[in-house]
PDB file of C-alpha atoms in Angstrom:
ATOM      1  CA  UNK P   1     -46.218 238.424 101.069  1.00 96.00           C
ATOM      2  CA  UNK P   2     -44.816 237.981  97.788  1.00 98.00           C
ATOM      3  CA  UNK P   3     -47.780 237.256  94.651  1.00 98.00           C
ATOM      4  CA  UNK P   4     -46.824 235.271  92.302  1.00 98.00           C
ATOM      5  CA  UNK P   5     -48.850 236.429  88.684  1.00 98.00           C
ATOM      6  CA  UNK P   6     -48.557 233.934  85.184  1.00 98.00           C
ATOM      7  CA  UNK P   7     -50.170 234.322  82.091  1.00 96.00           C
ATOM      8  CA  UNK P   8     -51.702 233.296  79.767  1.00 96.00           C
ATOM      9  CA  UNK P   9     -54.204 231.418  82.512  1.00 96.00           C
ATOM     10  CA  UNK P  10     -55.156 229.371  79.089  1.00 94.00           C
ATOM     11  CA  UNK P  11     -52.932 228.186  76.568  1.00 91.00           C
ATOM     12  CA  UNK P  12     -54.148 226.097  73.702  1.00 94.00           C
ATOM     13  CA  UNK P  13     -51.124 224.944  71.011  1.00 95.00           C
ATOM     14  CA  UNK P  14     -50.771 222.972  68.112  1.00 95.00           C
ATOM     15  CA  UNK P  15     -48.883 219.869  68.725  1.00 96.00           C
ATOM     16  CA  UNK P  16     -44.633 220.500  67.434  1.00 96.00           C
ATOM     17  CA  UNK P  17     -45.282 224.304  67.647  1.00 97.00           C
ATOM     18  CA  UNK P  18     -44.326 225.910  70.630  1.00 97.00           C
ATOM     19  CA  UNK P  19     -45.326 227.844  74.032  1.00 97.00           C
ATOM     20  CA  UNK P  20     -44.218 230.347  76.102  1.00 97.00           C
ATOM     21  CA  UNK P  21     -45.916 230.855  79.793  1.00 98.00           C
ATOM     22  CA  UNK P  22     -44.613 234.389  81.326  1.00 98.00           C
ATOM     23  CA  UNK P  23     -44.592 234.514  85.886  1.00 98.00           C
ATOM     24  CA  UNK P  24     -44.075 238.025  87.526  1.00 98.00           C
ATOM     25  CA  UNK P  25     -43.355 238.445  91.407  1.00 98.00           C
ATOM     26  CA  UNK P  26     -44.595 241.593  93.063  1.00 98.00           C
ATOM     27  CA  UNK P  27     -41.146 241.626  94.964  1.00 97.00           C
ATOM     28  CA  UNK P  28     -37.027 240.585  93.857  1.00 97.00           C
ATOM     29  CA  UNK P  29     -36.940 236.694  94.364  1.00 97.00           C
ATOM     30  CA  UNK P  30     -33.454 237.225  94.586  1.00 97.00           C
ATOM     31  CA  UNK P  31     -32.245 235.270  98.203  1.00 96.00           C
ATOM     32  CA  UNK P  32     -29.826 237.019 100.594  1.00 96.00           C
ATOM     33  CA  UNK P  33     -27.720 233.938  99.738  1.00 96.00           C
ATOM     34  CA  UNK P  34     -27.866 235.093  96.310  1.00 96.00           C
ATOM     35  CA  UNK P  35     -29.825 232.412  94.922  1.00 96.00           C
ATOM     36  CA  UNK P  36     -33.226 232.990  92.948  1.00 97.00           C
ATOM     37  CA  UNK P  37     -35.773 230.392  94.015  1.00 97.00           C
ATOM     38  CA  UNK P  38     -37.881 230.207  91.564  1.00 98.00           C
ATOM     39  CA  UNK P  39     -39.114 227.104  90.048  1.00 98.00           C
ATOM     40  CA  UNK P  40     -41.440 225.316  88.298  1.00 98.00           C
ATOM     41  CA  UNK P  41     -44.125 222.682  88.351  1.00 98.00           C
ATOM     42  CA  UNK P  42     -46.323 220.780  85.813  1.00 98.00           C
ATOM     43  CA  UNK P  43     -49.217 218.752  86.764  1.00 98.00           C
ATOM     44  CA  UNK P  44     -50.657 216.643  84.556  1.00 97.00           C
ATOM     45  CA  UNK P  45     -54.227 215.196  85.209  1.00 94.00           C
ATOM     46  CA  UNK P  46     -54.980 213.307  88.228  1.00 93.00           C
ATOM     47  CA  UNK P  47     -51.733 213.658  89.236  1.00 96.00           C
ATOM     48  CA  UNK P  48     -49.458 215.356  92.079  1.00 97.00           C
ATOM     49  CA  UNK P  49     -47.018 218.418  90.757  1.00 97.00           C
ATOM     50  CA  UNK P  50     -43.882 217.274  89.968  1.00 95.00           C
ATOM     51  CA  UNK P  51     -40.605 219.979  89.527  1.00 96.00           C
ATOM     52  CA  UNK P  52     -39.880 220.921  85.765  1.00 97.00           C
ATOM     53  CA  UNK P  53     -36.833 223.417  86.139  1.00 97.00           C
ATOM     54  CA  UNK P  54     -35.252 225.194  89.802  1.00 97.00           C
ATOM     55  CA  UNK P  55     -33.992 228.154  90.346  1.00 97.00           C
ATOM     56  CA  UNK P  56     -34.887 229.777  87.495  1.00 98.00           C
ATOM     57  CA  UNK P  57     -33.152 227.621  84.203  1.00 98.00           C
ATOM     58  CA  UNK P  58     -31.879 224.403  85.327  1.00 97.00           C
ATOM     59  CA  UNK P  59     -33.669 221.401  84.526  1.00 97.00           C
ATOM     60  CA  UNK P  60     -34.990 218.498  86.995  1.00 95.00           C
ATOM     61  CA  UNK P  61     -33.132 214.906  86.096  1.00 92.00           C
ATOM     62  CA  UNK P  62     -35.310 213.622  83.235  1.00 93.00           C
ATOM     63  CA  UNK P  63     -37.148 216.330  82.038  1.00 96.00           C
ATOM     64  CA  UNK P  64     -36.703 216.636  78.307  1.00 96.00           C
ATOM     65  CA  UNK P  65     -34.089 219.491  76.824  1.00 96.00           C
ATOM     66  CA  UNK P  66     -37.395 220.965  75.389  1.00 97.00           C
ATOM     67  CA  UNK P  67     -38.161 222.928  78.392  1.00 98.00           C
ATOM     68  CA  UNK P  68     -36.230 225.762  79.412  1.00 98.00           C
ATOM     69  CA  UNK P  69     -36.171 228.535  82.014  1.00 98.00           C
ATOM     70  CA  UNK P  70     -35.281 231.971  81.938  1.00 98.00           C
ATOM     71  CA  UNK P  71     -36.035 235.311  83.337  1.00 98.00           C
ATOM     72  CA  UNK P  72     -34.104 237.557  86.564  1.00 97.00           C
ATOM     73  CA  UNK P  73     -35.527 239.746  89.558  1.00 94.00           C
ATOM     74  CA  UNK P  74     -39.309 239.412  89.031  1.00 97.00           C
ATOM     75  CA  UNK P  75     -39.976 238.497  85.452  1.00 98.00           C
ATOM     76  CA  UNK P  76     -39.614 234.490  84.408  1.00 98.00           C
ATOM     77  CA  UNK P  77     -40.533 232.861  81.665  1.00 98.00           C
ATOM     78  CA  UNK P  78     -41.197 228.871  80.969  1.00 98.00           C
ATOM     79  CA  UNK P  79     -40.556 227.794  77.390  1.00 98.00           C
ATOM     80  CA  UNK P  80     -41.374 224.123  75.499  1.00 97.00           C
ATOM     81  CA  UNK P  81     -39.523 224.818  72.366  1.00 97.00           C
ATOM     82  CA  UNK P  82     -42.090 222.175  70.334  1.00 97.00           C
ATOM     83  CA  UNK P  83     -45.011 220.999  72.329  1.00 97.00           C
ATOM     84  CA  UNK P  84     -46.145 217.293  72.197  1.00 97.00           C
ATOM     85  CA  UNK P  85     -49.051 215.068  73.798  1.00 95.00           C
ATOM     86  CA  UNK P  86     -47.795 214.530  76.764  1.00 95.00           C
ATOM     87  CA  UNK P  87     -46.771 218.150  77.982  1.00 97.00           C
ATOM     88  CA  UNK P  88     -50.871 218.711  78.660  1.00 97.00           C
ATOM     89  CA  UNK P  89     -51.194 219.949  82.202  1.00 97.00           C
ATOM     90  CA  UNK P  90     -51.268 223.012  84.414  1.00 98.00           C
ATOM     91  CA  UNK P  91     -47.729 225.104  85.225  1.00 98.00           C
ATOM     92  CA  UNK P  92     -47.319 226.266  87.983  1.00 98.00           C
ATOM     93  CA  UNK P  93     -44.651 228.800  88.912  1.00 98.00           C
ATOM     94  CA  UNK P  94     -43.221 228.840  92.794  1.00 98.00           C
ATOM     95  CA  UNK P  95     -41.146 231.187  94.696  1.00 98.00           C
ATOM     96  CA  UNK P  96     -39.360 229.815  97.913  1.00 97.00           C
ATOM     97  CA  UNK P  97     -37.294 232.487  98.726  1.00 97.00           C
ATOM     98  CA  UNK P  98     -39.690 234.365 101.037  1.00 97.00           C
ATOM     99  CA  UNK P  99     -41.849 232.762 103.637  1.00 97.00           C
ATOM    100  CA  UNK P 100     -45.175 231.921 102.869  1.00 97.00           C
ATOM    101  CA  UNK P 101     -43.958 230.387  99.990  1.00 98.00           C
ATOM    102  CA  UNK P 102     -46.326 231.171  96.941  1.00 98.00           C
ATOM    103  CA  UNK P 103     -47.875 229.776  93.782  1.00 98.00           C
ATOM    104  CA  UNK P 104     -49.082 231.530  90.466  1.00 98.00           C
ATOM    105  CA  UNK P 105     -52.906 230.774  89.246  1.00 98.00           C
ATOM    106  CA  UNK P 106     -51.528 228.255  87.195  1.00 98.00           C
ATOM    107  CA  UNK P 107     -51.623 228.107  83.482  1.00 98.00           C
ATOM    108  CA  UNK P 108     -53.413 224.985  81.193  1.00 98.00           C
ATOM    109  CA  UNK P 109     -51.587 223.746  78.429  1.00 97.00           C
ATOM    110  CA  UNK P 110     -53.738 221.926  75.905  1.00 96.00           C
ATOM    111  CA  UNK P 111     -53.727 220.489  72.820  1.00 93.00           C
ATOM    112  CA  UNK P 112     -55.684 222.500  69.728  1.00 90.00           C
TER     113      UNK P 112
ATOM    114  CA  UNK L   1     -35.511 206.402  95.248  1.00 93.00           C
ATOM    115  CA  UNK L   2     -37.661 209.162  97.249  1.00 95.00           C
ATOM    116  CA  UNK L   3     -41.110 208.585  98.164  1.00 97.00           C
ATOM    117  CA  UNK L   4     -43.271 210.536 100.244  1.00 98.00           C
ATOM    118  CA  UNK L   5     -46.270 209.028 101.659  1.00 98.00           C
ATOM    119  CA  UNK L   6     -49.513 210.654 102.843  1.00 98.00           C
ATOM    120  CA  UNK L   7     -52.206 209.797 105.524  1.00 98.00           C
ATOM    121  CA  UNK L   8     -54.871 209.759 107.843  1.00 98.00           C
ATOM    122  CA  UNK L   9     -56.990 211.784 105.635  1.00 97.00           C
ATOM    123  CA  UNK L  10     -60.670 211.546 105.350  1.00 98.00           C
ATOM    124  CA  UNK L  11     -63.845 213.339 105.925  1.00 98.00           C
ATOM    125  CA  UNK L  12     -64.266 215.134 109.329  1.00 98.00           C
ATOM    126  CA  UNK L  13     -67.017 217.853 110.615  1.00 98.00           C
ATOM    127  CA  UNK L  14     -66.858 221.420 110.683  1.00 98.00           C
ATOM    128  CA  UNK L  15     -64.838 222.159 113.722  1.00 98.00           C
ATOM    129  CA  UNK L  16     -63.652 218.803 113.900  1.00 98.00           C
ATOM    130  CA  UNK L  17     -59.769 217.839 113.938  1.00 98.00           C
ATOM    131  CA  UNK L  18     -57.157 215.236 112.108  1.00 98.00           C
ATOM    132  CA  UNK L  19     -53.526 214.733 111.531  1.00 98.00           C
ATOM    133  CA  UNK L  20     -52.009 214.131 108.642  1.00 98.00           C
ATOM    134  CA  UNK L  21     -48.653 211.943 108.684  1.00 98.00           C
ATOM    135  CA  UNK L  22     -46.094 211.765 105.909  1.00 98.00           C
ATOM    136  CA  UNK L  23     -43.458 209.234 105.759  1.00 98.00           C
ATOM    137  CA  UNK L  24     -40.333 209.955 103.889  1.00 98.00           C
ATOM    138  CA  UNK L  25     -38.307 207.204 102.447  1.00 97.00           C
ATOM    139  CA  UNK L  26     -34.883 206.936  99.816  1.00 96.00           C
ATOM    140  CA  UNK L  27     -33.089 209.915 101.583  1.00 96.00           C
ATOM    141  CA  UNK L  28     -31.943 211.340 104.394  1.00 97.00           C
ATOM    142  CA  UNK L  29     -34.931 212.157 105.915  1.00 97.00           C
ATOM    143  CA  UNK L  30     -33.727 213.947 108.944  1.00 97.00           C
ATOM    144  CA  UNK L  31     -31.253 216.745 106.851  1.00 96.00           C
ATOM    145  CA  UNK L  32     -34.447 217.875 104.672  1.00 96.00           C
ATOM    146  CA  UNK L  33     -37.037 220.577 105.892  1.00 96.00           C
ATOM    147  CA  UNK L  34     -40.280 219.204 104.637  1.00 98.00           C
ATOM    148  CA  UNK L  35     -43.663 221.460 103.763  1.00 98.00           C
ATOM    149  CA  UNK L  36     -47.593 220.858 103.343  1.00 98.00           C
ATOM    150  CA  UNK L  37     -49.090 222.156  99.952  1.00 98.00           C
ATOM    151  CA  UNK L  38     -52.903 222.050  99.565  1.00 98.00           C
ATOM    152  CA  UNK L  39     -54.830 221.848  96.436  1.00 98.00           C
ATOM    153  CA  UNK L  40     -58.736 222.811  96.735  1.00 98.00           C
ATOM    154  CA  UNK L  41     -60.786 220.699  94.228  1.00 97.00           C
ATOM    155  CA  UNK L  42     -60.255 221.822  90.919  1.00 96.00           C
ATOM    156  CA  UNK L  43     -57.785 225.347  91.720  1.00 97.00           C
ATOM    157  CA  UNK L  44     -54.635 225.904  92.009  1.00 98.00           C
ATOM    158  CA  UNK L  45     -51.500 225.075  94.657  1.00 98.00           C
ATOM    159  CA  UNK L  46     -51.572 227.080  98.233  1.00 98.00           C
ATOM    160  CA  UNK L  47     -48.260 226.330 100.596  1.00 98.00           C
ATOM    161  CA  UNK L  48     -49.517 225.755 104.108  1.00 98.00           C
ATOM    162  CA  UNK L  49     -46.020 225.012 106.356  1.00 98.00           C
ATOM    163  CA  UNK L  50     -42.492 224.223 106.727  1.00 98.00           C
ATOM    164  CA  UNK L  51     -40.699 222.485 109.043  1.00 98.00           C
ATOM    165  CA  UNK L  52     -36.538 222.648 109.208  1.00 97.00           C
ATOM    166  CA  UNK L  53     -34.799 219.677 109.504  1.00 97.00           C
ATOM    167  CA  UNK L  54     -34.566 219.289 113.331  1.00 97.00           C
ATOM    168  CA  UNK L  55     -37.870 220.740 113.634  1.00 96.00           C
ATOM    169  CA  UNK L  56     -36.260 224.444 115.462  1.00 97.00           C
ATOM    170  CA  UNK L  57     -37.905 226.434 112.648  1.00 97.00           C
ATOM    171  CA  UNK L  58     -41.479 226.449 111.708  1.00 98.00           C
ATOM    172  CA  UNK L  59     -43.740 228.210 109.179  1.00 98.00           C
ATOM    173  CA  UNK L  60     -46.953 228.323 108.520  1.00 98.00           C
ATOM    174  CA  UNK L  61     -49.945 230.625 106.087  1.00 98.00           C
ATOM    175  CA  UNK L  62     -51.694 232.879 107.832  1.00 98.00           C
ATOM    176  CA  UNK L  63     -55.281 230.957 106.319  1.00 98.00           C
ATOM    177  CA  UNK L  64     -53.791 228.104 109.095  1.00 98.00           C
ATOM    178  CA  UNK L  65     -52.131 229.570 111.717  1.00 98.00           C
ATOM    179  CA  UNK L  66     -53.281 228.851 115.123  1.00 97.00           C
ATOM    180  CA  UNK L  67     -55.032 226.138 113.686  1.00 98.00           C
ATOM    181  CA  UNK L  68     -52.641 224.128 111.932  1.00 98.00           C
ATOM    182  CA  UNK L  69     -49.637 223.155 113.376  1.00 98.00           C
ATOM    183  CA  UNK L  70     -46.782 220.982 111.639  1.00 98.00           C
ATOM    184  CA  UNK L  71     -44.214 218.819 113.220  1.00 98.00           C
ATOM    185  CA  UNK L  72     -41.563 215.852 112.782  1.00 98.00           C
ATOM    186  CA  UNK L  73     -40.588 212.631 114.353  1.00 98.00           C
ATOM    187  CA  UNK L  74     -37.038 211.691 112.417  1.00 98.00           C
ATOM    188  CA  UNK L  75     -36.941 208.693 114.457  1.00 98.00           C
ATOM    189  CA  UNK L  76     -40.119 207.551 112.554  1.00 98.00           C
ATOM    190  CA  UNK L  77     -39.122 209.471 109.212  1.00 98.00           C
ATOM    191  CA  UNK L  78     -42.520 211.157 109.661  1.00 98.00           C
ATOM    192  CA  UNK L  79     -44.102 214.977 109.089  1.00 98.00           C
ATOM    193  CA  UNK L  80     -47.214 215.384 110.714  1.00 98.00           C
ATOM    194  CA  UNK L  81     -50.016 218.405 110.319  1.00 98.00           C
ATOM    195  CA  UNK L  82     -52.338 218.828 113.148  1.00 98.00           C
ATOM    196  CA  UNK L  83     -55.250 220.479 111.947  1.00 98.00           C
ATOM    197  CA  UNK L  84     -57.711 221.998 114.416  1.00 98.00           C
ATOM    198  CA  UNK L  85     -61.095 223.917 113.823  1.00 98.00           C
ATOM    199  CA  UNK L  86     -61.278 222.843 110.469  1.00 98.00           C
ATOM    200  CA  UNK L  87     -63.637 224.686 108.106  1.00 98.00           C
ATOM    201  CA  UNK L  88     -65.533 223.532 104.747  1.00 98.00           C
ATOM    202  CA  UNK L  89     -62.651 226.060 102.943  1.00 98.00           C
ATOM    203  CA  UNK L  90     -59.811 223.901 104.465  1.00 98.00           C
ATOM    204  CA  UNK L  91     -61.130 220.708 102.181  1.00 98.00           C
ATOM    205  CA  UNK L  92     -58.586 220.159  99.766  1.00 98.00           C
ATOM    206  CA  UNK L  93     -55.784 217.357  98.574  1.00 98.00           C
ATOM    207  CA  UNK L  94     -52.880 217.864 100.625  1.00 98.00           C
ATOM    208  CA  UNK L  95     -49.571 217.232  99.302  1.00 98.00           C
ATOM    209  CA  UNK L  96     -46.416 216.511 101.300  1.00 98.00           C
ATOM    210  CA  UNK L  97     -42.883 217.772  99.782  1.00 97.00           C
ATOM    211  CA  UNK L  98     -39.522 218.298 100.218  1.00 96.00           C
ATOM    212  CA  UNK L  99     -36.781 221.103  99.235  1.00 90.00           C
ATOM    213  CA  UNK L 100     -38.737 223.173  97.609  1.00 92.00           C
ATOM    214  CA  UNK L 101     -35.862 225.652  96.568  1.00 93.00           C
ATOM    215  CA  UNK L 102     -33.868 222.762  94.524  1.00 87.00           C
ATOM    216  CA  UNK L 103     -33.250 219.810  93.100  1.00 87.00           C
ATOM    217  CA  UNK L 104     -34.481 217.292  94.813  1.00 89.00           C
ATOM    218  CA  UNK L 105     -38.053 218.907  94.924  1.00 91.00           C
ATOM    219  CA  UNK L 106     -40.178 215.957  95.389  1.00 95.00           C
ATOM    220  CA  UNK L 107     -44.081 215.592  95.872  1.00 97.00           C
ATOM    221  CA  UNK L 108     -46.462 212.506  97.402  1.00 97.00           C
ATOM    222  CA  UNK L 109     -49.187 211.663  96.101  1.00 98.00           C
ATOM    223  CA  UNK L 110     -51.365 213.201  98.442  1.00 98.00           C
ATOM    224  CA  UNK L 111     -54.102 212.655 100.689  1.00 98.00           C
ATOM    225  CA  UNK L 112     -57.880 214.143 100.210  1.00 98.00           C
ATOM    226  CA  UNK L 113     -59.275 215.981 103.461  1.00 98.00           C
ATOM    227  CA  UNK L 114     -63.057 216.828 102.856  1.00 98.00           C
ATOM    228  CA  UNK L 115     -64.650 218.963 105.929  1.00 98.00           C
ATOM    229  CA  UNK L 116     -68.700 218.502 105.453  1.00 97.00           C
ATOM    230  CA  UNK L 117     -71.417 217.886 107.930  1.00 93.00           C
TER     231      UNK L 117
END
């Protein structure tokens, strides 16, 4: 089974300055088809997960050009280039290229 | 636009059973696999199944196999999860979604299953 690793678990920034949330798989999540699955998720309070950026760096329809994706193989990293209000939440990264599918810990953004 | 609907939660005994139904609308329900996520209270997200899209290929963790099992009715636009022997660690929200590997990841809201006696 693939693990799925982020850090920081904790991640308090200043509102405008940004963060950087690093994922590691213990295997390649590169896909026979060639795709990497990896994606991922922010849930804010009291609410379900919704998608933030697939397969690796491309952005869901209406999330703001402040979050970006990057990374290859086993190392990925989610970026909010200037952090506001409403980005509090947990991250999650996902792989889906291997069944089980897996989560990281999950990392909490918050406000200083 | 998508929505994904969850039900027939609640709170059942240790060893006791329920099904969970989700009903898909705003998309083609019957060309998307669909999957179970579960979320403890207060941790993190744990994948449970997966269904393909004309129900030939199933997954499921290894914390719910044999007990768990997930299906589909496309004729109702509905994913069900039986769940079986149900322990206190299998209390949790439990979120219906579909294509997780893309772009048209989408999540319900959820349904709370609490197992207590």
């Amino acid at each position: 089974d693939i693990v799925m690793t982020q850090s920081p678990l904790s991640s308090p920034v200043t509102r405008g300055q940004p963060a950087s949330i690093s994922c590691r798989s213990s295997q390649s999540l590169v896909h026979s088809d060639g795709n990497t699955y990896l994606s991922w998720l922010q849930q804010r309070p009291g609410q379900p997960p919704r998608l933030l950026i697939y397969k690796i760096s491309n952005r869901f329809s209406g999330v703001p050009d402040r979050f970006s994706g990057s990374g290859a193989g086993t190392d990925f990293t989610l970026k909010i280039s200037r952090v506001e209000a409403e980005d509090v939440g947990v991250y999650y990264c996902m792989q889906a290229t291997q069944f089980p599918h897996s989560f990281g810990q999950g990392t909490k953004l918050e406000i200083k | 636009q998508v929505q994904l609907v969850e039900s027939g939660g609640g709170v059942v005994q240790p060893g006791g059973s329920l099904r969970l139904s989700c009903a898909g609308s705003g998309f083609t329900f019957s060309t998307y696999g669909m999957h179970w996520v579960r979320q403890a209270p207060g941790k993190g997200l744990e994948w449970v199944a997966f269904i393909r899209y004309d129900g030939r290929n199933k997954y499921h963790a290894d914390s719910v196999k044999g007990r768990f099992t997930i299906s589909r009715d496309n004729s109702k636009n509905t994913v069900y999860l039986q769940m079986n022997s149900l322990r206190a660690e299998d209390t949790a929200v439990y979120y219906c979604a579909k294509d997780l590997r893309g772009w048209e990841n989408y999540w319900g809201r959820g349904t709370l299953v609490t197992v207590s006696s």
